[in-house]
Short mmCIF file of C-alpha atoms in Angstrom, two decimals:
data_model
loop_
_atom_site.label_atom_id
_atom_site.label_comp_id
_atom_site.label_asym_id
_atom_site.label_seq_id
_atom_site.Cartn_x
_atom_site.Cartn_y
_atom_site.Cartn_z
CA MET B 24 -124.84 -18.43 50.95
CA THR B 25 -124.21 -15.16 52.97
CA TYR B 26 -120.18 -13.84 53.07
CA GLN B 27 -118.39 -12.97 56.26
CA LEU B 28 -116.45 -10.40 55.68
CA HIS B 29 -113.63 -10.26 59.06
CA TYR B 30 -112.34 -7.07 59.81
CA TRP B 31 -111.49 -3.86 61.45
CA PRO B 32 -115.03 -2.12 62.28
CA GLY B 33 -113.54 1.30 62.80
CA ILE B 34 -111.84 1.47 59.62
CA GLN B 35 -111.39 1.38 55.91
CA GLY B 36 -108.38 -0.04 56.30
CA ARG B 37 -107.63 -2.62 53.41
CA GLY B 38 -110.61 -4.96 53.94
CA GLU B 39 -112.72 -1.65 52.11
CA PHE B 40 -110.74 -3.36 48.76
CA VAL B 41 -113.40 -6.34 49.83
CA ARG B 42 -116.50 -3.91 50.70
CA LEU B 43 -116.23 -2.39 47.68
CA ALA B 44 -116.44 -5.56 45.37
CA LEU B 45 -118.83 -7.01 47.66
CA GLU B 46 -121.07 -4.07 47.30
CA ALA B 47 -120.23 -3.44 43.40
CA ALA B 48 -121.48 -7.23 43.18
CA GLY B 49 -124.78 -6.38 45.42
CA ALA B 50 -123.73 -9.81 47.51
CA ASP B 51 -125.34 -11.10 49.92
CA TYR B 52 -122.84 -10.24 52.94
CA VAL B 53 -122.21 -9.18 56.54
CA ASP B 54 -119.58 -7.32 57.89
CA VAL B 55 -119.05 -9.20 61.27
CA ALA B 56 -117.03 -7.03 63.71
CA ARG B 57 -119.55 -4.08 63.51
CA ALA B 58 -122.33 -6.06 64.72
CA ALA B 59 -123.17 -5.14 68.00
CA GLU B 60 -120.79 -7.14 70.81
CA GLU B 61 -123.22 -9.02 71.37
CA LEU B 62 -124.14 -10.21 68.16
CA GLY B 63 -120.56 -11.48 67.83
CA GLY B 64 -119.13 -7.80 66.93
CA GLY B 65 -116.07 -6.21 68.38
CA GLU B 66 -112.53 -6.91 67.95
CA ASP B 67 -112.44 -8.68 70.60
CA ALA B 68 -114.50 -11.04 68.82
CA LEU B 69 -112.54 -10.47 65.47
CA MET B 70 -109.05 -11.93 67.00
CA ASP B 71 -110.99 -14.89 68.37
CA ASP B 72 -112.22 -15.44 64.95
CA LEU B 73 -108.62 -14.59 63.37
CA ALA B 74 -107.21 -17.18 65.76
CA GLU B 75 -109.85 -20.40 65.43
CA LEU B 76 -111.76 -19.66 61.36
CA GLY B 77 -110.12 -22.22 59.23
CA GLY B 78 -107.69 -24.21 61.98
CA PRO B 79 -104.83 -24.74 60.68
CA ARG B 80 -105.71 -22.68 57.34
CA ALA B 81 -106.21 -19.96 59.42
CA ALA B 82 -105.35 -16.32 57.70
CA PHE B 83 -102.57 -14.40 59.19
CA ALA B 84 -104.55 -10.74 59.98
CA PRO B 85 -107.70 -9.34 58.67
CA PRO B 86 -109.30 -9.05 56.42
CA PHE B 87 -110.51 -12.66 56.16
CA LEU B 88 -113.95 -13.81 54.33
CA VAL B 89 -115.95 -16.81 54.98
CA ASP B 90 -117.74 -18.70 52.52
CA GLY B 91 -119.67 -21.68 53.83
CA ASP B 92 -116.34 -23.74 54.75
CA LEU B 93 -113.68 -21.95 53.05
CA VAL B 94 -111.45 -19.49 55.16
CA ILE B 95 -109.99 -17.19 52.74
CA GLY B 96 -107.12 -14.38 53.78
CA GLN B 97 -105.27 -11.85 52.01
CA THR B 98 -107.23 -8.85 50.35
CA ALA B 99 -105.84 -9.58 47.19
CA ASN B 100 -106.54 -13.43 47.22
CA ILE B 101 -110.13 -12.50 48.78
CA LEU B 102 -110.66 -10.92 45.82
CA LEU B 103 -109.18 -13.27 43.10
CA TYR B 104 -111.97 -15.14 44.89
CA LEU B 105 -114.91 -12.97 44.25
CA GLY B 106 -113.58 -11.76 40.83
CA PRO B 107 -114.73 -14.36 38.33
CA ARG B 108 -118.41 -15.54 40.68
CA HIS B 109 -118.84 -11.88 40.62
CA ASP B 110 -118.88 -10.48 36.77
CA LEU B 111 -116.13 -8.56 38.53
CA ALA B 112 -112.69 -10.03 36.29
CA PRO B 113 -112.42 -11.01 32.87
CA ALA B 114 -113.21 -14.56 31.51
CA ALA B 115 -110.20 -15.28 30.05
CA GLU B 116 -106.75 -16.34 32.20
CA SER B 117 -104.20 -13.23 30.92
CA GLY B 118 -107.52 -10.78 31.68
CA ARG B 119 -107.03 -12.43 35.54
CA LEU B 120 -103.95 -13.03 35.61
CA TRP B 121 -103.47 -8.77 34.43
CA VAL B 122 -106.71 -8.24 37.42
CA ASN B 123 -104.87 -9.84 40.40
CA GLN B 124 -100.76 -8.11 39.00
CA LEU B 125 -103.11 -4.52 38.82
CA GLN B 126 -104.67 -5.17 42.27
CA LEU B 127 -100.99 -6.35 43.50
CA THR B 128 -99.50 -3.09 42.45
CA ILE B 129 -101.97 -1.23 44.25
CA ALA B 130 -101.29 -3.77 47.50
CA ASP B 131 -98.27 -2.73 47.29
CA LEU B 132 -98.88 1.43 47.20
CA VAL B 133 -100.91 0.76 50.30
CA ALA B 134 -97.77 -0.51 52.38
CA GLU B 135 -96.16 2.12 51.50
CA ALA B 136 -98.71 4.51 52.09
CA HIS B 137 -99.17 2.57 55.60
CA ASP B 138 -95.50 3.31 55.90
CA THR B 139 -95.66 6.89 55.96
CA HIS B 140 -96.74 7.00 59.01
CA HIS B 141 -95.41 4.30 60.42
CA PRO B 142 -92.03 3.86 58.74
CA VAL B 143 -89.91 2.33 61.86
CA GLY B 144 -92.24 0.25 63.59
CA MET B 145 -96.07 -0.82 63.58
CA GLY B 146 -96.39 -1.07 67.36
CA LEU B 147 -95.05 2.00 67.87
CA TYR B 148 -97.53 4.84 68.18
CA TYR B 149 -96.78 7.89 64.77
CA GLU B 150 -95.93 10.66 67.34
CA ASP B 151 -93.42 8.17 68.33
CA GLN B 152 -92.26 8.49 64.66
CA LYS B 153 -92.76 11.61 63.42
CA ASP B 154 -89.36 12.77 62.14
CA GLU B 155 -88.86 9.67 60.48
CA ALA B 156 -92.07 9.91 59.03
CA ALA B 157 -91.57 13.28 56.92
CA ARG B 158 -88.65 12.24 55.60
CA ARG B 159 -90.47 9.02 54.29
CA SER B 160 -93.46 11.08 53.13
CA GLU B 161 -90.99 13.18 51.43
CA GLU B 162 -90.07 10.88 48.96
CA PHE B 163 -93.39 9.19 48.46
CA ARG B 164 -95.18 12.02 47.57
CA GLN B 165 -92.40 13.40 45.48
CA GLN B 166 -91.52 9.61 43.77
CA ARG B 167 -93.70 6.88 43.83
CA ILE B 168 -96.73 8.67 44.27
CA PRO B 169 -95.91 9.62 40.84
CA LYS B 170 -94.31 6.39 39.69
CA PHE B 171 -97.78 4.64 40.45
CA MET B 172 -100.52 6.95 39.28
CA GLY B 173 -98.27 6.88 36.43
CA TRP B 174 -98.48 3.62 35.67
CA PHE B 175 -101.69 3.19 36.03
CA GLU B 176 -102.33 5.95 33.91
CA ARG B 177 -100.85 4.29 31.13
CA ALA B 178 -102.49 0.86 31.88
CA LEU B 179 -105.59 3.26 30.60
CA GLU B 180 -104.23 4.17 27.73
CA GLY B 181 -105.22 1.44 25.58
CA GLY B 182 -108.51 3.61 25.77
CA ASP B 183 -111.14 1.53 27.26
CA ALA B 184 -113.24 2.52 29.82
CA TRP B 185 -112.20 0.20 32.38
CA LEU B 186 -108.30 -1.30 33.24
CA ALA B 187 -109.06 -4.86 32.06
CA GLY B 188 -111.15 -3.75 29.28
CA GLY B 189 -115.26 -3.76 28.78
CA ALA B 190 -116.15 -4.16 31.94
CA ALA B 191 -115.68 -2.79 35.41
CA SER B 192 -112.92 -5.12 37.51
CA TYR B 193 -112.67 -5.57 41.21
CA ALA B 194 -109.44 -2.99 40.58
CA ASP B 195 -110.78 -0.83 39.10
CA LEU B 196 -112.96 -0.54 42.41
CA SER B 197 -109.22 -0.76 43.73
CA LEU B 198 -107.66 1.77 42.40
CA PHE B 199 -110.72 4.44 43.23
CA GLN B 200 -110.15 3.29 46.61
CA ALA B 201 -106.54 4.19 46.31
CA VAL B 202 -107.20 7.15 44.61
CA GLU B 203 -109.50 8.49 47.93
CA GLY B 204 -107.15 7.29 49.64
CA LEU B 205 -104.56 9.44 48.86
CA ARG B 206 -106.27 12.55 48.37
CA TYR B 207 -107.58 12.19 51.80
CA ALA B 208 -104.10 11.71 52.97
CA PHE B 209 -101.98 14.32 50.44
CA PRO B 210 -104.38 16.65 49.26
CA HIS B 211 -101.61 18.93 47.97
CA ALA B 212 -99.65 16.54 46.15
CA MET B 213 -102.72 14.47 44.59
CA ALA B 214 -104.22 17.93 43.42
CA ARG B 215 -100.19 19.08 41.65
CA LEU B 216 -100.48 15.69 39.84
CA GLU B 217 -103.44 14.41 38.96
CA PRO B 218 -103.19 16.91 35.84
CA ASP B 219 -101.12 15.04 34.74
CA ILE B 220 -103.26 11.67 35.31
CA PRO B 221 -106.65 12.53 33.94
CA ARG B 222 -107.47 8.88 32.59
CA VAL B 223 -107.20 8.00 36.11
CA VAL B 224 -109.09 10.49 37.66
CA ALA B 225 -111.56 10.00 35.08
CA LEU B 226 -111.78 6.26 35.87
CA ARG B 227 -112.59 7.15 40.29
CA ASP B 228 -115.55 9.07 38.59
CA ARG B 229 -116.86 6.45 36.38
CA VAL B 230 -116.27 3.96 39.93
CA ALA B 231 -118.08 6.41 42.14
CA ASP B 232 -120.83 6.60 39.47
CA LEU B 233 -121.43 3.03 39.39
CA PRO B 234 -125.37 2.72 41.03
CA ARG B 235 -123.93 0.52 43.91
CA ILE B 236 -121.08 2.08 44.63
CA ALA B 237 -122.61 5.54 44.59
CA ALA B 238 -125.78 4.26 46.93
CA TYR B 239 -122.69 2.49 49.02
CA LEU B 240 -120.34 5.73 49.69
CA ALA B 241 -123.62 8.00 50.78
CA SER B 242 -124.27 5.01 53.04
CA GLU B 243 -123.53 4.51 56.63
CA ARG B 244 -121.93 1.64 55.47
CA ARG B 245 -119.42 3.76 54.08
CA ILE B 246 -116.54 3.75 56.82
CA PRO B 247 -115.17 7.90 57.12
CA PHE B 248 -111.11 8.35 56.64
CA ASN B 249 -109.99 8.11 59.98
CA GLU B 250 -106.57 8.97 61.80
CA MET B 251 -106.51 4.69 62.51
CA GLY B 252 -106.48 3.36 59.48
CA VAL B 253 -104.27 3.08 56.30
CA PHE B 254 -105.06 6.53 55.05
CA ARG B 255 -103.66 9.29 57.70
CA ARG B 256 -104.23 13.31 57.23
CA TYR B 257 -101.36 14.41 59.11
CA PRO B 258 -100.94 18.18 57.57
CA GLU B 259 -96.97 18.39 57.97
CA LEU B 260 -96.53 15.50 55.86
CA ASP B 261 -97.92 16.82 52.97
CA PRO B 262 -96.50 20.57 53.00
CA ALA B 263 -98.92 22.97 50.78
CA MET V 155 -91.75 -22.43 24.86
CA THR V 156 -89.22 -20.27 26.84
CA TYR V 157 -89.75 -18.41 29.36
CA GLN V 158 -87.89 -15.62 29.60
CA LEU V 159 -87.10 -14.28 33.20
CA HIS V 160 -86.69 -10.63 33.52
CA TYR V 161 -85.46 -10.02 37.10
CA TRP V 162 -81.90 -7.86 38.43
CA PRO V 163 -79.23 -9.84 37.63
CA GLY V 164 -77.18 -9.05 40.85
CA ILE V 165 -79.31 -10.25 43.49
CA GLN V 166 -81.98 -13.09 44.72
CA GLY V 167 -84.72 -10.67 45.73
CA ARG V 168 -87.75 -11.30 45.05
CA GLY V 169 -87.10 -12.89 41.71
CA GLU V 170 -85.08 -15.90 43.50
CA PHE V 171 -88.95 -17.49 44.73
CA VAL V 172 -89.78 -17.67 40.34
CA ARG V 173 -86.11 -18.63 40.15
CA LEU V 174 -87.27 -21.72 42.57
CA ALA V 175 -90.17 -22.08 41.26
CA LEU V 176 -88.21 -22.87 37.27
CA GLU V 177 -85.80 -25.02 38.40
CA ALA V 178 -88.53 -26.63 40.99
CA ALA V 179 -90.16 -27.09 37.63
CA GLY V 180 -87.22 -28.41 35.45
CA ALA V 181 -88.66 -25.14 32.86
CA ASP V 182 -87.08 -24.61 30.29
CA TYR V 183 -86.14 -21.04 31.05
CA VAL V 184 -83.73 -17.95 30.35
CA ASP V 185 -82.53 -15.55 33.27
CA VAL V 186 -82.91 -12.96 30.86
CA ALA V 187 -80.80 -10.03 32.38
CA ARG V 188 -78.03 -12.68 33.40
CA ALA V 189 -76.91 -12.93 29.81
CA ALA V 190 -73.62 -11.14 28.74
CA GLU V 191 -75.07 -7.43 27.11
CA GLU V 192 -74.23 -7.92 23.60
CA LEU V 193 -76.60 -10.71 24.33
CA GLY V 194 -79.45 -8.25 25.68
CA GLY V 195 -78.37 -8.71 29.39
CA GLY V 196 -77.49 -6.36 32.22
CA GLU V 197 -79.31 -3.42 34.03
CA ASP V 198 -79.93 -1.11 30.99
CA ALA V 199 -81.23 -3.90 28.85
CA LEU V 200 -84.14 -4.63 32.29
CA MET V 201 -85.01 -1.79 32.53
CA ASP V 202 -85.78 -0.85 28.61
CA ASP V 203 -87.48 -4.20 28.69
CA LEU V 204 -89.17 -2.92 31.49
CA ALA V 205 -90.41 -0.04 29.72
CA GLU V 206 -90.91 -1.66 26.59
CA LEU V 207 -92.73 -5.39 26.55
CA GLY V 208 -96.39 -5.59 27.63
CA GLY V 209 -97.06 -2.24 26.15
CA PRO V 210 -99.90 -1.30 28.39
CA ARG V 211 -99.67 -3.96 30.60
CA ALA V 212 -96.28 -3.76 31.17
CA ALA V 213 -95.02 -4.63 34.24
CA PHE V 214 -94.39 -1.77 37.58
CA ALA V 215 -91.18 -3.56 38.19
CA PRO V 216 -89.26 -6.48 37.73
CA PRO V 217 -89.55 -9.59 37.81
CA PHE V 218 -91.98 -10.04 34.93
CA LEU V 219 -92.07 -13.35 33.34
CA VAL V 220 -92.34 -13.34 29.52
CA ASP V 221 -94.20 -16.34 28.46
CA GLY V 222 -95.17 -16.09 24.67
CA ASP V 223 -97.64 -13.16 23.97
CA LEU V 224 -98.17 -13.14 28.06
CA VAL V 225 -96.24 -10.40 30.22
CA ILE V 226 -96.69 -11.34 33.87
CA GLY V 227 -95.81 -9.14 36.39
CA GLN V 228 -95.70 -9.31 40.47
CA THR V 229 -93.92 -12.13 42.02
CA ALA V 230 -97.23 -14.01 43.77
CA ASN V 231 -98.90 -13.89 40.17
CA ILE V 232 -96.44 -14.81 38.19
CA LEU V 233 -96.14 -18.10 40.56
CA LEU V 234 -100.30 -17.94 40.44
CA TYR V 235 -99.54 -18.73 36.44
CA LEU V 236 -96.83 -21.37 37.33
CA GLY V 237 -98.07 -23.04 39.95
CA PRO V 238 -100.53 -25.37 38.04
CA ARG V 239 -97.98 -25.58 34.57
CA HIS V 240 -96.04 -26.96 36.86
CA ASP V 241 -97.23 -29.44 39.14
CA LEU V 242 -96.63 -26.88 41.89
CA ALA V 243 -99.98 -26.18 42.80
CA PRO V 244 -103.10 -28.05 43.80
CA ALA V 245 -105.85 -29.50 41.62
CA ALA V 246 -108.53 -28.00 44.26
CA GLU V 247 -109.52 -24.10 43.69
CA SER V 248 -109.70 -24.39 47.58
CA GLY V 249 -105.59 -25.68 47.88
CA ARG V 250 -104.43 -23.02 45.23
CA LEU V 251 -106.14 -20.10 46.35
CA TRP V 252 -104.18 -21.16 49.95
CA VAL V 253 -101.37 -21.58 48.07
CA ASN V 254 -101.51 -18.00 46.73
CA GLN V 255 -102.84 -16.71 50.39
CA LEU V 256 -99.29 -18.62 51.87
CA GLN V 257 -97.38 -16.36 49.09
CA LEU V 258 -98.85 -13.45 50.11
CA THR V 259 -98.18 -13.80 53.34
CA ILE V 260 -94.43 -14.41 52.45
CA ALA V 261 -94.16 -11.29 49.92
CA ASP V 262 -95.78 -8.91 53.12
CA LEU V 263 -92.34 -11.33 55.49
CA VAL V 264 -90.11 -10.05 52.47
CA ALA V 265 -91.50 -6.03 52.17
CA GLU V 266 -91.40 -6.04 56.01
CA ALA V 267 -87.78 -7.60 55.80
CA HIS V 268 -86.70 -5.34 53.15
CA ASP V 269 -88.23 -2.21 55.58
CA THR V 270 -85.55 -2.97 58.50
CA HIS V 271 -82.21 -1.73 56.14
CA HIS V 272 -84.56 0.97 54.22
CA PRO V 273 -87.04 1.82 56.46
CA VAL V 274 -86.82 5.65 55.78
CA GLY V 275 -86.92 5.72 51.81
CA MET V 276 -85.44 2.90 49.36
CA GLY V 277 -83.60 6.50 47.20
CA LEU V 278 -81.56 6.65 50.60
CA TYR V 279 -78.40 4.76 51.16
CA TYR V 280 -79.16 2.09 54.14
CA GLU V 281 -76.08 4.48 55.83
CA ASP V 282 -77.97 7.63 55.74
CA GLN V 283 -80.66 5.61 57.51
CA LYS V 284 -79.19 3.34 60.18
CA ASP V 285 -80.48 4.50 63.46
CA GLU V 286 -84.24 4.18 61.84
CA ALA V 287 -83.05 1.03 60.87
CA ALA V 288 -82.04 -0.34 64.22
CA ARG V 289 -85.00 0.74 65.74
CA ARG V 290 -87.52 -0.84 62.57
CA SER V 291 -85.20 -4.09 63.42
CA GLU V 292 -85.34 -4.47 66.65
CA GLU V 293 -89.82 -4.68 66.11
CA PHE V 294 -88.89 -7.65 63.27
CA ARG V 295 -86.55 -9.85 65.17
CA GLN V 296 -88.76 -9.32 68.64
CA GLN V 297 -92.34 -9.22 66.99
CA ARG V 298 -92.88 -9.86 63.80
CA ILE V 299 -90.34 -12.94 62.98
CA PRO V 300 -91.79 -14.94 65.38
CA LYS V 301 -95.50 -13.96 64.59
CA PHE V 302 -95.15 -14.87 60.74
CA MET V 303 -92.49 -18.11 61.88
CA GLY V 304 -95.56 -19.03 64.33
CA TRP V 305 -98.06 -18.57 61.81
CA PHE V 306 -96.33 -21.35 59.01
CA GLU V 307 -95.44 -23.57 62.27
CA ARG V 308 -99.61 -23.51 62.86
CA ALA V 309 -100.12 -23.62 58.82
CA LEU V 310 -98.16 -26.96 59.22
CA GLU V 311 -99.70 -28.85 62.33
CA GLY V 312 -102.27 -30.48 60.09
CA GLY V 313 -99.56 -33.14 59.91
CA ASP V 314 -98.48 -33.19 56.21
CA ALA V 315 -95.26 -32.94 54.18
CA TRP V 316 -96.46 -30.21 52.98
CA LEU V 317 -98.06 -26.70 53.35
CA ALA V 318 -100.34 -27.24 51.25
CA GLY V 319 -100.87 -31.25 51.33
CA GLY V 320 -99.22 -34.54 49.76
CA ALA V 321 -96.97 -32.67 47.21
CA ALA V 322 -94.65 -29.55 47.24
CA SER V 323 -96.49 -26.76 45.67
CA TYR V 324 -94.75 -23.24 44.99
CA ALA V 325 -95.30 -21.75 48.80
CA ASP V 326 -93.17 -24.30 50.38
CA LEU V 327 -90.56 -23.23 47.75
CA SER V 328 -90.97 -19.93 48.97
CA LEU V 329 -91.05 -20.26 52.73
CA PHE V 330 -87.81 -22.16 52.53
CA GLN V 331 -86.50 -18.67 51.16
CA ALA V 332 -87.81 -17.07 53.32
CA VAL V 333 -86.07 -18.79 55.96
CA GLU V 334 -82.95 -18.56 53.90
CA GLY V 335 -82.73 -15.01 53.84
CA LEU V 336 -83.69 -14.61 56.85
CA ARG V 337 -81.34 -16.56 58.28
CA TYR V 338 -78.60 -14.74 56.51
CA ALA V 339 -79.76 -11.80 57.32
CA PHE V 340 -81.08 -12.25 61.16
CA PRO V 341 -78.73 -15.28 62.01
CA HIS V 342 -78.72 -15.01 65.76
CA ALA V 343 -82.64 -14.05 65.75
CA MET V 344 -83.21 -17.36 63.97
CA ALA V 345 -80.85 -19.25 66.04
CA ARG V 346 -83.14 -18.61 68.96
CA LEU V 347 -86.51 -18.63 67.38
CA GLU V 348 -85.44 -21.99 65.57
CA PRO V 349 -86.34 -24.49 68.68
CA ASP V 350 -89.86 -23.09 68.39
CA ILE V 351 -90.37 -24.27 64.98
CA PRO V 352 -89.29 -27.18 64.13
CA ARG V 353 -92.12 -28.56 61.66
CA VAL V 354 -90.96 -25.05 59.65
CA VAL V 355 -87.04 -26.22 59.74
CA ALA V 356 -87.88 -29.49 58.79
CA LEU V 357 -90.10 -28.28 55.57
CA ARG V 358 -87.09 -25.95 54.99
CA ASP V 359 -84.77 -29.49 55.19
CA ARG V 360 -87.49 -30.81 52.56
CA VAL V 361 -87.30 -28.19 50.34
CA ALA V 362 -83.04 -28.14 50.06
CA ASP V 363 -83.18 -31.74 49.74
CA LEU V 364 -85.85 -32.08 46.34
CA PRO V 365 -83.51 -33.28 43.73
CA ARG V 366 -83.63 -30.21 41.50
CA ILE V 367 -83.29 -27.57 44.36
CA ALA V 368 -79.97 -29.54 45.87
CA ALA V 369 -78.71 -29.13 42.04
CA TYR V 370 -79.60 -25.47 41.80
CA LEU V 371 -78.43 -24.43 44.53
CA ALA V 372 -75.09 -25.96 43.84
CA SER V 373 -75.11 -24.89 40.53
CA GLU V 374 -73.62 -20.66 39.91
CA ARG V 375 -77.36 -20.19 38.80
CA ARG V 376 -77.65 -19.60 42.59
CA ILE V 377 -76.62 -16.42 43.13
CA PRO V 378 -75.35 -15.62 46.42
CA PHE V 379 -77.27 -13.06 49.82
CA ASN V 380 -75.44 -10.00 49.47
CA GLU V 381 -75.61 -6.39 50.97
CA MET V 382 -77.76 -4.91 47.76
CA GLY V 383 -80.84 -7.93 47.87
CA VAL V 384 -84.10 -8.15 50.11
CA PHE V 385 -82.47 -9.72 53.04
CA ARG V 386 -78.72 -8.04 53.96
CA ARG V 387 -76.46 -9.14 56.90
CA TYR V 388 -75.81 -5.62 58.56
CA PRO V 389 -74.15 -7.11 61.92
CA GLU V 390 -75.68 -4.33 64.23
CA LEU V 391 -79.30 -5.31 62.75
CA ASP V 392 -78.66 -8.03 65.03
CA PRO V 393 -77.17 -8.54 67.86
CA ALA V 394 -75.78 -11.53 69.23
#
């Protein structure tokens, strides 16, 4: 069965966590909205599918995954579904809960990263909330990034190569993506912090070297970071 | 086995979603930080437990639940664990995914509700970001609350009494709590909206009438809403 991933076609965003899992699994999937409009792609079709697929169980927002009759929304929920099906989560319940906990903490980090450029409202442009964004970003750079990354560093102190034991899980892929996003949006802050989080950096490198992930990152399927996604590079929000 | 719930002792906050599930289940639990300090309660002990319990798998933030050797963090993850153990989630995988999806969408709503009074930074007081809070609250009242509540209304259009079929799940309890919180923080906005969401209001009433929930709400274990929690009543953020 071919999975259908439905997500904004022009950004990495939250959908990228799902893309990375599907790619690492070598899963058969279609990134629906990235197809040509005559083939059902595009943002208008995405909004139509969001409203219709699943009926009363339609998703609140992209990303959502369609697998046969199932329509699954919320990034962490999609990964909870995919993980055990593709050896991207431990077999034991305790391990699966831990991986879900890691993913939800990454989701919190991602939401806060988004709020650095949209603190006052997502319906407004960044240009209409630049002063507030500068205030929020200062706290994010100085306190929140070190707190989140320090927590992941500690989680890796158990000595295993991966966050949840002997094999890569979707949480490892997601931490890779979080580091990449933070490096893109806050390069100066990350350059200062990275000496303090060697295990996180090493994990990021291990994920990047996974053969399927390396192939994906080198392909055109990997959308470059840009200023429409969650992680945005506004130099004034990350002073040297 | 007695569960240990670890959460801030003076607020409902995110911990309330766990308290409601434990109460609805009639589960044996201790709300650790609410004990007297000489018995291990208080905020200092909470922070010590947060740092220590679980070792490399310690939680990022309260709430966290201890069940024997397991230390489980993240509200939705705790509920994912408790749900099937206490008949607060469907037996089928598709139903459990749906309940988790509902819970994660409520978590998004809760995070946005928090940001209405702390848009610029959680390290600052509300008084230092009142103008920004007013701007963010306007969008939240006018666009986000109706969007979230409209989505839950549609989810109930299937005709079942509960969000996930024939029995109350933890997502029903959580939607009750979200409505209560919104009514507390944004009474005028909710009074205007509620005629449009009759199924959500009826569900809220059904949850309030569950015998164990009714008993809990009438007890001293239910902490009143206040201006330290997620849902805060600042009249200037909800004009008549």
